[in-house]
Amino acid sequence: MRIGQLADAAQTTPRTVRHYHRLGLLREADRRANGYREYTMDDVVRLVRIRWLAERGVPLGSIAALFSADELDEGMSDTVADLRALIGSVEAEQAKLARRHGGLTAMLADAENGRPISRLPAEVARALTHAIDTAQSTAVRVALERERDLLEVLAMTGTLPEQFLLSYASVIADDKARLLYLAFLSDWSNLEGRELDSAEKEIEGLSRRLLDQFDEQAISDLEADTADFGSQMPVLLEDVIPDPAQREVVMRVQRRLIARMSGQGE
């Protein structure tokens, strides 16, 4: 039989047959006097087997290894190992798809219920959206929007410590704590553009107000999660907080938190 008939018998195409020839999976039949290649029933059996294995997820390279093991009579140990490895990769892909399905399902639920689609926990995303919508000044609204964007980036890249997110959620979701925090953001926004020397009093006051949010238990909880938090951040602090005066507030808090966690005081 010719290549077209061979392909039809295996419910495939001549192009696929030629591809298998190039890969060495299927021999090229000898040419007859008329110049055409003539295939036999043995070729049909091998081609059908190739197609059957491929349809079940066995990569073509692994099919070649399976055939080689059979042809060399090397037993089933290599075949068993190959199949176990293939099953492991399928299971890993299934787990990945399950996580993707769960994420999409959560996003759909948020969209259907009018909630913002966000990587952040629902309560944090809702509280931030509410705080932004009800901000009493443009400066505070902009600060909250930047904060939300940064938290999204850190959450999406997996560099946001879980304990930090839980602490932030408790602040942003609590009415009293949120009011204090928004007041802090208002003063923080007013700091933008100030010279370091002339704003020393405000910088020190803001850094201490922010540091007061971290009690001893919070510091203990944060210590494990934030040990290399800064080194994992996908962007530099200068990019996140371009204003020197505002950045100095954060740097002072960082230094004092590190000193507390190391037992060196301030």
PDB file of C-alpha atoms in Angstrom:
ATOM      1  CA  MET A   1       0.000   0.000   0.000  1.00  0.00           C
ATOM      2  CA  ARG A   2       1.101   3.570  -0.651  1.00  0.00           C
ATOM      3  CA  ILE A   3       1.560   6.355   1.906  1.00  0.00           C
ATOM      4  CA  GLY A   4      -1.960   7.742   1.441  1.00  0.00           C
ATOM      5  CA  GLN A   5      -3.508   4.345   2.093  1.00  0.00           C
ATOM      6  CA  LEU A   6      -1.250   3.833   5.118  1.00  0.00           C
ATOM      7  CA  ALA A   7      -2.308   7.186   6.533  1.00  0.00           C
ATOM      8  CA  ASP A   8      -5.998   6.450   5.927  1.00  0.00           C
ATOM      9  CA  ALA A   9      -5.691   3.103   7.684  1.00  0.00           C
ATOM     10  CA  ALA A  10      -4.376   4.856  10.820  1.00  0.00           C
ATOM     11  CA  GLN A  11      -6.811   7.795  10.496  1.00  0.00           C
ATOM     12  CA  THR A  12      -4.014  10.312  10.030  1.00  0.00           C
ATOM     13  CA  THR A  13      -2.362  12.193   7.157  1.00  0.00           C
ATOM     14  CA  PRO A  14       0.618  11.562   4.843  1.00  0.00           C
ATOM     15  CA  ARG A  15       2.256  14.657   6.315  1.00  0.00           C
ATOM     16  CA  THR A  16       2.105  13.101   9.801  1.00  0.00           C
ATOM     17  CA  VAL A  17       3.542   9.855   8.440  1.00  0.00           C
ATOM     18  CA  ARG A  18       6.471  11.743   6.914  1.00  0.00           C
ATOM     19  CA  HIS A  19       6.993  13.522  10.268  1.00  0.00           C
ATOM     20  CA  TYR A  20       7.258  10.134  11.971  1.00  0.00           C
ATOM     21  CA  HIS A  21       9.785   9.110   9.321  1.00  0.00           C
ATOM     22  CA  ARG A  22      11.968  12.132  10.166  1.00  0.00           C
ATOM     23  CA  LEU A  23      11.774  11.313  13.889  1.00  0.00           C
ATOM     24  CA  GLY A  24      12.732   7.719  13.275  1.00  0.00           C
ATOM     25  CA  LEU A  25       9.490   6.384  14.732  1.00  0.00           C
ATOM     26  CA  LEU A  26       8.364   4.747  11.504  1.00  0.00           C
ATOM     27  CA  ARG A  27      10.608   3.252   8.860  1.00  0.00           C
ATOM     28  CA  GLU A  28      10.519   4.489   5.307  1.00  0.00           C
ATOM     29  CA  ALA A  29       9.334   1.692   3.058  1.00  0.00           C
ATOM     30  CA  ASP A  30      11.502   0.540   0.184  1.00  0.00           C
ATOM     31  CA  ARG A  31      10.747   1.909  -3.236  1.00  0.00           C
ATOM     32  CA  ARG A  32       9.488  -0.454  -5.886  1.00  0.00           C
ATOM     33  CA  ALA A  33      10.459  -0.392  -9.560  1.00  0.00           C
ATOM     34  CA  ASN A  34       7.672   2.099 -10.215  1.00  0.00           C
ATOM     35  CA  GLY A  35       9.279   4.616  -7.813  1.00  0.00           C
ATOM     36  CA  TYR A  36       6.565   4.422  -5.166  1.00  0.00           C
ATOM     37  CA  ARG A  37       7.121   3.299  -1.605  1.00  0.00           C
ATOM     38  CA  GLU A  38       5.135   0.241  -0.664  1.00  0.00           C
ATOM     39  CA  TYR A  39       4.066  -0.196   2.958  1.00  0.00           C
ATOM     40  CA  THR A  40       3.049  -3.425   4.625  1.00  0.00           C
ATOM     41  CA  MET A  41       0.628  -4.465   7.352  1.00  0.00           C
ATOM     42  CA  ASP A  42       3.514  -4.274   9.832  1.00  0.00           C
ATOM     43  CA  ASP A  43       3.792  -0.555   9.061  1.00  0.00           C
ATOM     44  CA  VAL A  44       0.055  -0.135   9.668  1.00  0.00           C
ATOM     45  CA  VAL A  45       0.338  -1.850  13.057  1.00  0.00           C
ATOM     46  CA  ARG A  46       3.276   0.343  14.112  1.00  0.00           C
ATOM     47  CA  LEU A  47       1.632   3.552  12.883  1.00  0.00           C
ATOM     48  CA  VAL A  48      -1.630   2.775  14.671  1.00  0.00           C
ATOM     49  CA  ARG A  49       0.295   2.039  17.844  1.00  0.00           C
ATOM     50  CA  ILE A  50       2.158   5.356  17.564  1.00  0.00           C
ATOM     51  CA  ARG A  51      -1.116   7.207  17.122  1.00  0.00           C
ATOM     52  CA  TRP A  52      -2.712   5.355  20.056  1.00  0.00           C
ATOM     53  CA  LEU A  53       0.164   6.197  22.390  1.00  0.00           C
ATOM     54  CA  ALA A  54       0.296   9.833  21.256  1.00  0.00           C
ATOM     55  CA  GLU A  55      -3.434  10.300  21.795  1.00  0.00           C
ATOM     56  CA  ARG A  56      -2.984   9.114  25.380  1.00  0.00           C
ATOM     57  CA  GLY A  57      -0.435  11.789  26.091  1.00  0.00           C
ATOM     58  CA  VAL A  58       2.838   9.959  25.554  1.00  0.00           C
ATOM     59  CA  PRO A  59       5.321  12.414  23.980  1.00  0.00           C
ATOM     60  CA  LEU A  60       6.823  11.317  20.683  1.00  0.00           C
ATOM     61  CA  GLY A  61      10.297  11.190  22.235  1.00  0.00           C
ATOM     62  CA  SER A  62       9.020   8.797  24.909  1.00  0.00           C
ATOM     63  CA  ILE A  63       7.309   6.672  22.262  1.00  0.00           C
ATOM     64  CA  ALA A  64      10.695   6.198  20.617  1.00  0.00           C
ATOM     65  CA  ALA A  65      12.150   5.097  23.971  1.00  0.00           C
ATOM     66  CA  LEU A  66       9.274   2.642  24.500  1.00  0.00           C
ATOM     67  CA  PHE A  67       9.815   1.110  21.091  1.00  0.00           C
ATOM     68  CA  SER A  68      13.569   0.897  21.658  1.00  0.00           C
ATOM     69  CA  ALA A  69      13.079  -0.943  24.947  1.00  0.00           C
ATOM     70  CA  ASP A  70      10.758  -3.442  23.259  1.00  0.00           C
ATOM     71  CA  GLU A  71      13.049  -3.935  20.284  1.00  0.00           C
ATOM     72  CA  LEU A  72      16.150  -4.405  22.424  1.00  0.00           C
ATOM     73  CA  ASP A  73      14.270  -6.707  24.848  1.00  0.00           C
ATOM     74  CA  GLU A  74      15.376  -4.643  27.830  1.00  0.00           C
ATOM     75  CA  GLY A  75      12.392  -5.607  29.930  1.00  0.00           C
ATOM     76  CA  MET A  76       9.737  -3.344  31.409  1.00  0.00           C
ATOM     77  CA  SER A  77      11.722  -1.435  34.068  1.00  0.00           C
ATOM     78  CA  ASP A  78      12.514   1.540  31.828  1.00  0.00           C
ATOM     79  CA  THR A  79       8.977   1.561  30.467  1.00  0.00           C
ATOM     80  CA  VAL A  80       7.527   1.563  33.985  1.00  0.00           C
ATOM     81  CA  ALA A  81       9.798   4.446  34.998  1.00  0.00           C
ATOM     82  CA  ASP A  82       8.878   6.429  31.884  1.00  0.00           C
ATOM     83  CA  LEU A  83       5.166   5.898  32.402  1.00  0.00           C
ATOM     84  CA  ARG A  84       5.386   6.852  36.073  1.00  0.00           C
ATOM     85  CA  ALA A  85       7.196  10.048  35.108  1.00  0.00           C
ATOM     86  CA  LEU A  86       4.518  10.833  32.520  1.00  0.00           C
ATOM     87  CA  ILE A  87       1.744  10.221  35.046  1.00  0.00           C
ATOM     88  CA  GLY A  88       3.544  12.516  37.499  1.00  0.00           C
ATOM     89  CA  SER A  89       3.682  15.311  34.915  1.00  0.00           C
ATOM     90  CA  VAL A  90      -0.013  14.821  34.141  1.00  0.00           C
ATOM     91  CA  GLU A  91      -0.884  15.004  37.842  1.00  0.00           C
ATOM     92  CA  ALA A  92       1.186  18.189  38.210  1.00  0.00           C
ATOM     93  CA  GLU A  93      -0.662  19.709  35.255  1.00  0.00           C
ATOM     94  CA  GLN A  94      -3.993  18.647  36.762  1.00  0.00           C
ATOM     95  CA  ALA A  95      -3.073  20.381  40.038  1.00  0.00           C
ATOM     96  CA  LYS A  96      -2.084  23.500  38.092  1.00  0.00           C
ATOM     97  CA  LEU A  97      -5.376  23.464  36.206  1.00  0.00           C
ATOM     98  CA  ALA A  98      -7.286  22.937  39.459  1.00  0.00           C
ATOM     99  CA  ARG A  99      -5.614  26.029  40.974  1.00  0.00           C
ATOM    100  CA  ARG A 100      -6.363  27.983  37.816  1.00  0.00           C
ATOM    101  CA  HIS A 101      -9.994  26.830  37.912  1.00  0.00           C
ATOM    102  CA  GLY A 102     -10.280  27.889  41.551  1.00  0.00           C
ATOM    103  CA  GLY A 103      -8.812  31.301  40.788  1.00  0.00           C
ATOM    104  CA  LEU A 104     -11.093  31.889  37.816  1.00  0.00           C
ATOM    105  CA  THR A 105     -14.110  30.742  39.826  1.00  0.00           C
ATOM    106  CA  ALA A 106     -13.259  33.244  42.581  1.00  0.00           C
ATOM    107  CA  MET A 107     -12.804  36.011  40.003  1.00  0.00           C
ATOM    108  CA  LEU A 108     -16.161  35.157  38.439  1.00  0.00           C
ATOM    109  CA  ALA A 109     -17.858  35.280  41.848  1.00  0.00           C
ATOM    110  CA  ASP A 110     -16.312  38.701  42.511  1.00  0.00           C
ATOM    111  CA  ALA A 111     -17.428  40.024  39.126  1.00  0.00           C
ATOM    112  CA  GLU A 112     -20.963  38.641  39.482  1.00  0.00           C
ATOM    113  CA  ASN A 113     -21.299  40.246  42.924  1.00  0.00           C
ATOM    114  CA  GLY A 114     -19.893  43.606  41.884  1.00  0.00           C
ATOM    115  CA  ARG A 115     -16.675  43.181  43.834  1.00  0.00           C
ATOM    116  CA  PRO A 116     -13.287  44.324  42.483  1.00  0.00           C
ATOM    117  CA  ILE A 117     -11.267  41.579  40.820  1.00  0.00           C
ATOM    118  CA  SER A 118      -8.096  41.462  42.883  1.00  0.00           C
ATOM    119  CA  ARG A 119      -5.350  39.113  44.078  1.00  0.00           C
ATOM    120  CA  LEU A 120      -5.820  40.599  47.535  1.00  0.00           C
ATOM    121  CA  PRO A 121      -8.202  38.971  50.022  1.00  0.00           C
ATOM    122  CA  ALA A 122     -11.796  40.074  49.397  1.00  0.00           C
ATOM    123  CA  GLU A 123     -12.085  41.994  52.666  1.00  0.00           C
ATOM    124  CA  VAL A 124      -8.883  43.936  51.967  1.00  0.00           C
ATOM    125  CA  ALA A 125      -9.879  44.709  48.369  1.00  0.00           C
ATOM    126  CA  ARG A 126     -13.350  45.860  49.445  1.00  0.00           C
ATOM    127  CA  ALA A 127     -12.029  48.001  52.306  1.00  0.00           C
ATOM    128  CA  LEU A 128      -9.415  49.619  50.056  1.00  0.00           C
ATOM    129  CA  THR A 129     -11.979  50.347  47.354  1.00  0.00           C
ATOM    130  CA  HIS A 130     -14.296  51.910  49.933  1.00  0.00           C
ATOM    131  CA  ALA A 131     -11.447  53.967  51.413  1.00  0.00           C
ATOM    132  CA  ILE A 132     -10.431  55.201  47.950  1.00  0.00           C
ATOM    133  CA  ASP A 133     -14.003  56.065  46.970  1.00  0.00           C
ATOM    134  CA  THR A 134     -14.585  58.012  50.192  1.00  0.00           C
ATOM    135  CA  ALA A 135     -11.141  59.642  50.495  1.00  0.00           C
ATOM    136  CA  GLN A 136     -11.441  63.201  51.811  1.00  0.00           C
ATOM    137  CA  SER A 137      -8.678  64.562  49.575  1.00  0.00           C
ATOM    138  CA  THR A 138      -7.109  63.837  46.225  1.00  0.00           C
ATOM    139  CA  ALA A 139      -3.728  63.294  47.877  1.00  0.00           C
ATOM    140  CA  VAL A 140      -5.072  60.581  50.187  1.00  0.00           C
ATOM    141  CA  ARG A 141      -6.912  58.921  47.313  1.00  0.00           C
ATOM    142  CA  VAL A 142      -3.734  58.853  45.215  1.00  0.00           C
ATOM    143  CA  ALA A 143      -1.742  57.448  48.155  1.00  0.00           C
ATOM    144  CA  LEU A 144      -4.299  54.687  48.673  1.00  0.00           C
ATOM    145  CA  GLU A 145      -4.333  53.836  44.972  1.00  0.00           C
ATOM    146  CA  ARG A 146      -0.542  53.545  44.948  1.00  0.00           C
ATOM    147  CA  GLU A 147      -0.679  51.396  48.047  1.00  0.00           C
ATOM    148  CA  ARG A 148      -3.282  49.106  46.490  1.00  0.00           C
ATOM    149  CA  ASP A 149      -1.214  48.758  43.313  1.00  0.00           C
ATOM    150  CA  LEU A 150       1.926  47.887  45.288  1.00  0.00           C
ATOM    151  CA  LEU A 151       0.097  45.319  47.419  1.00  0.00           C
ATOM    152  CA  GLU A 152      -1.333  43.779  44.229  1.00  0.00           C
ATOM    153  CA  VAL A 153       2.138  43.482  42.703  1.00  0.00           C
ATOM    154  CA  LEU A 154       3.605  41.936  45.860  1.00  0.00           C
ATOM    155  CA  ALA A 155       0.681  39.521  46.184  1.00  0.00           C
ATOM    156  CA  MET A 156       0.829  38.485  42.521  1.00  0.00           C
ATOM    157  CA  THR A 157       4.588  37.902  42.633  1.00  0.00           C
ATOM    158  CA  GLY A 158       4.391  35.939  45.880  1.00  0.00           C
ATOM    159  CA  THR A 159       6.625  38.358  47.807  1.00  0.00           C
ATOM    160  CA  LEU A 160       3.985  39.648  50.227  1.00  0.00           C
ATOM    161  CA  PRO A 161       4.437  38.100  53.698  1.00  0.00           C
ATOM    162  CA  GLU A 162       1.219  36.486  54.854  1.00  0.00           C
ATOM    163  CA  GLN A 163       1.465  37.992  58.339  1.00  0.00           C
ATOM    164  CA  PHE A 164       1.890  41.473  56.884  1.00  0.00           C
ATOM    165  CA  LEU A 165      -1.241  41.025  54.793  1.00  0.00           C
ATOM    166  CA  LEU A 166      -3.212  39.779  57.786  1.00  0.00           C
ATOM    167  CA  SER A 167      -2.063  42.766  59.859  1.00  0.00           C
ATOM    168  CA  TYR A 168      -2.944  45.160  57.064  1.00  0.00           C
ATOM    169  CA  ALA A 169      -6.349  43.528  56.649  1.00  0.00           C
ATOM    170  CA  SER A 170      -7.119  43.988  60.343  1.00  0.00           C
ATOM    171  CA  VAL A 171      -6.254  47.702  60.106  1.00  0.00           C
ATOM    172  CA  ILE A 172      -8.038  48.522  56.872  1.00  0.00           C
ATOM    173  CA  ALA A 173     -11.176  46.583  57.829  1.00  0.00           C
ATOM    174  CA  ASP A 174     -11.495  48.110  61.324  1.00  0.00           C
ATOM    175  CA  ASP A 175     -13.363  51.438  61.358  1.00  0.00           C
ATOM    176  CA  LYS A 176     -11.341  53.052  64.155  1.00  0.00           C
ATOM    177  CA  ALA A 177      -7.972  51.768  62.976  1.00  0.00           C
ATOM    178  CA  ARG A 178      -8.766  52.772  59.404  1.00  0.00           C
ATOM    179  CA  LEU A 179      -9.555  56.353  60.452  1.00  0.00           C
ATOM    180  CA  LEU A 180      -6.198  56.600  62.233  1.00  0.00           C
ATOM    181  CA  TYR A 181      -4.457  55.153  59.223  1.00  0.00           C
ATOM    182  CA  LEU A 182      -6.184  57.554  56.820  1.00  0.00           C
ATOM    183  CA  ALA A 183      -5.150  60.426  59.068  1.00  0.00           C
ATOM    184  CA  PHE A 184      -1.596  59.156  58.848  1.00  0.00           C
ATOM    185  CA  LEU A 185      -1.873  58.989  55.037  1.00  0.00           C
ATOM    186  CA  SER A 186      -3.142  62.568  54.957  1.00  0.00           C
ATOM    187  CA  ASP A 187      -0.095  63.794  56.865  1.00  0.00           C
ATOM    188  CA  TRP A 188       2.116  61.519  54.771  1.00  0.00           C
ATOM    189  CA  SER A 189       0.732  63.079  51.568  1.00  0.00           C
ATOM    190  CA  ASN A 190       1.411  66.572  52.913  1.00  0.00           C
ATOM    191  CA  LEU A 191       5.047  65.565  53.388  1.00  0.00           C
ATOM    192  CA  GLU A 192       5.599  65.102  49.646  1.00  0.00           C
ATOM    193  CA  GLY A 193       7.941  67.668  48.137  1.00  0.00           C
ATOM    194  CA  ARG A 194       9.364  68.846  51.479  1.00  0.00           C
ATOM    195  CA  GLU A 195      13.096  69.162  52.039  1.00  0.00           C
ATOM    196  CA  LEU A 196      14.545  66.641  54.491  1.00  0.00           C
ATOM    197  CA  ASP A 197      16.012  69.261  56.839  1.00  0.00           C
ATOM    198  CA  SER A 198      12.898  71.422  57.030  1.00  0.00           C
ATOM    199  CA  ALA A 199      10.638  68.394  57.428  1.00  0.00           C
ATOM    200  CA  GLU A 200      12.658  66.637  60.139  1.00  0.00           C
ATOM    201  CA  LYS A 201      10.001  67.119  62.828  1.00  0.00           C
ATOM    202  CA  GLU A 202       7.216  65.745  60.585  1.00  0.00           C
ATOM    203  CA  ILE A 203       9.380  62.847  59.381  1.00  0.00           C
ATOM    204  CA  GLU A 204      10.240  61.791  62.921  1.00  0.00           C
ATOM    205  CA  GLY A 205       6.641  62.161  64.066  1.00  0.00           C
ATOM    206  CA  LEU A 206       5.279  60.078  61.184  1.00  0.00           C
ATOM    207  CA  SER A 207       7.897  57.358  61.601  1.00  0.00           C
ATOM    208  CA  ARG A 208       7.036  57.013  65.303  1.00  0.00           C
ATOM    209  CA  ARG A 209       3.310  56.992  64.606  1.00  0.00           C
ATOM    210  CA  LEU A 210       3.829  54.223  62.071  1.00  0.00           C
ATOM    211  CA  LEU A 211       6.152  52.320  64.389  1.00  0.00           C
ATOM    212  CA  ASP A 212       3.538  52.453  67.155  1.00  0.00           C
ATOM    213  CA  GLN A 213       1.343  50.231  64.975  1.00  0.00           C
ATOM    214  CA  PHE A 214       3.799  47.381  65.595  1.00  0.00           C
ATOM    215  CA  ASP A 215       3.478  46.034  69.122  1.00  0.00           C
ATOM    216  CA  GLU A 216       5.823  43.370  70.495  1.00  0.00           C
ATOM    217  CA  GLN A 217       3.597  40.473  69.443  1.00  0.00           C
ATOM    218  CA  ALA A 218       3.250  41.825  65.924  1.00  0.00           C
ATOM    219  CA  ILE A 219       7.013  42.157  65.651  1.00  0.00           C
ATOM    220  CA  SER A 220       7.451  38.573  66.840  1.00  0.00           C
ATOM    221  CA  ASP A 221       4.927  37.347  64.266  1.00  0.00           C
ATOM    222  CA  LEU A 222       6.499  39.399  61.491  1.00  0.00           C
ATOM    223  CA  GLU A 223      10.073  38.363  62.184  1.00  0.00           C
ATOM    224  CA  ALA A 224       9.979  35.011  60.377  1.00  0.00           C
ATOM    225  CA  ASP A 225       8.027  36.252  57.395  1.00  0.00           C
ATOM    226  CA  THR A 226       9.929  39.480  56.789  1.00  0.00           C
ATOM    227  CA  ALA A 227      13.510  38.308  57.264  1.00  0.00           C
ATOM    228  CA  ASP A 228      14.271  38.677  53.548  1.00  0.00           C
ATOM    229  CA  PHE A 229      11.139  40.597  52.506  1.00  0.00           C
ATOM    230  CA  GLY A 230      13.119  43.552  51.196  1.00  0.00           C
ATOM    231  CA  SER A 231      15.442  41.392  49.102  1.00  0.00           C
ATOM    232  CA  GLN A 232      12.466  39.694  47.453  1.00  0.00           C
ATOM    233  CA  MET A 233      10.666  42.867  46.417  1.00  0.00           C
ATOM    234  CA  PRO A 234      10.369  43.044  42.610  1.00  0.00           C
ATOM    235  CA  VAL A 235      10.965  46.822  42.630  1.00  0.00           C
ATOM    236  CA  LEU A 236      13.298  49.161  44.514  1.00  0.00           C
ATOM    237  CA  LEU A 237      12.105  51.321  47.402  1.00  0.00           C
ATOM    238  CA  GLU A 238      13.134  54.376  45.374  1.00  0.00           C
ATOM    239  CA  ASP A 239      10.695  53.316  42.663  1.00  0.00           C
ATOM    240  CA  VAL A 240       7.877  52.645  45.102  1.00  0.00           C
ATOM    241  CA  ILE A 241       8.400  55.865  47.095  1.00  0.00           C
ATOM    242  CA  PRO A 242      10.184  58.412  44.870  1.00  0.00           C
ATOM    243  CA  ASP A 243       9.789  61.299  47.325  1.00  0.00           C
ATOM    244  CA  PRO A 244      12.886  61.520  49.597  1.00  0.00           C
ATOM    245  CA  ALA A 245      11.026  62.800  52.668  1.00  0.00           C
ATOM    246  CA  GLN A 246       8.367  60.096  52.500  1.00  0.00           C
ATOM    247  CA  ARG A 247      11.005  57.458  51.835  1.00  0.00           C
ATOM    248  CA  GLU A 248      12.939  58.566  54.923  1.00  0.00           C
ATOM    249  CA  VAL A 249       9.879  57.800  57.065  1.00  0.00           C
ATOM    250  CA  VAL A 250       9.777  54.219  55.811  1.00  0.00           C
ATOM    251  CA  MET A 251      13.522  53.742  56.123  1.00  0.00           C
ATOM    252  CA  ARG A 252      13.475  54.893  59.748  1.00  0.00           C
ATOM    253  CA  VAL A 253      10.672  52.482  60.538  1.00  0.00           C
ATOM    254  CA  GLN A 254      12.570  49.659  58.821  1.00  0.00           C
ATOM    255  CA  ARG A 255      15.750  50.384  60.775  1.00  0.00           C
ATOM    256  CA  ARG A 256      13.918  50.525  64.091  1.00  0.00           C
ATOM    257  CA  LEU A 257      11.930  47.359  63.404  1.00  0.00           C
ATOM    258  CA  ILE A 258      15.144  45.513  62.565  1.00  0.00           C
ATOM    259  CA  ALA A 259      16.720  46.849  65.759  1.00  0.00           C
ATOM    260  CA  ARG A 260      13.720  45.712  67.815  1.00  0.00           C
ATOM    261  CA  MET A 261      13.722  42.238  66.278  1.00  0.00           C
ATOM    262  CA  SER A 262      17.468  41.893  66.931  1.00  0.00           C
ATOM    263  CA  GLY A 263      16.994  43.043  70.548  1.00  0.00           C
ATOM    264  CA  GLN A 264      19.045  46.178  70.097  1.00  0.00           C
ATOM    265  CA  GLY A 265      16.274  48.643  70.880  1.00  0.00           C
ATOM    266  CA  GLU A 266      16.069  51.748  68.700  1.00  0.00           C
TER     267      GLU A 266
END
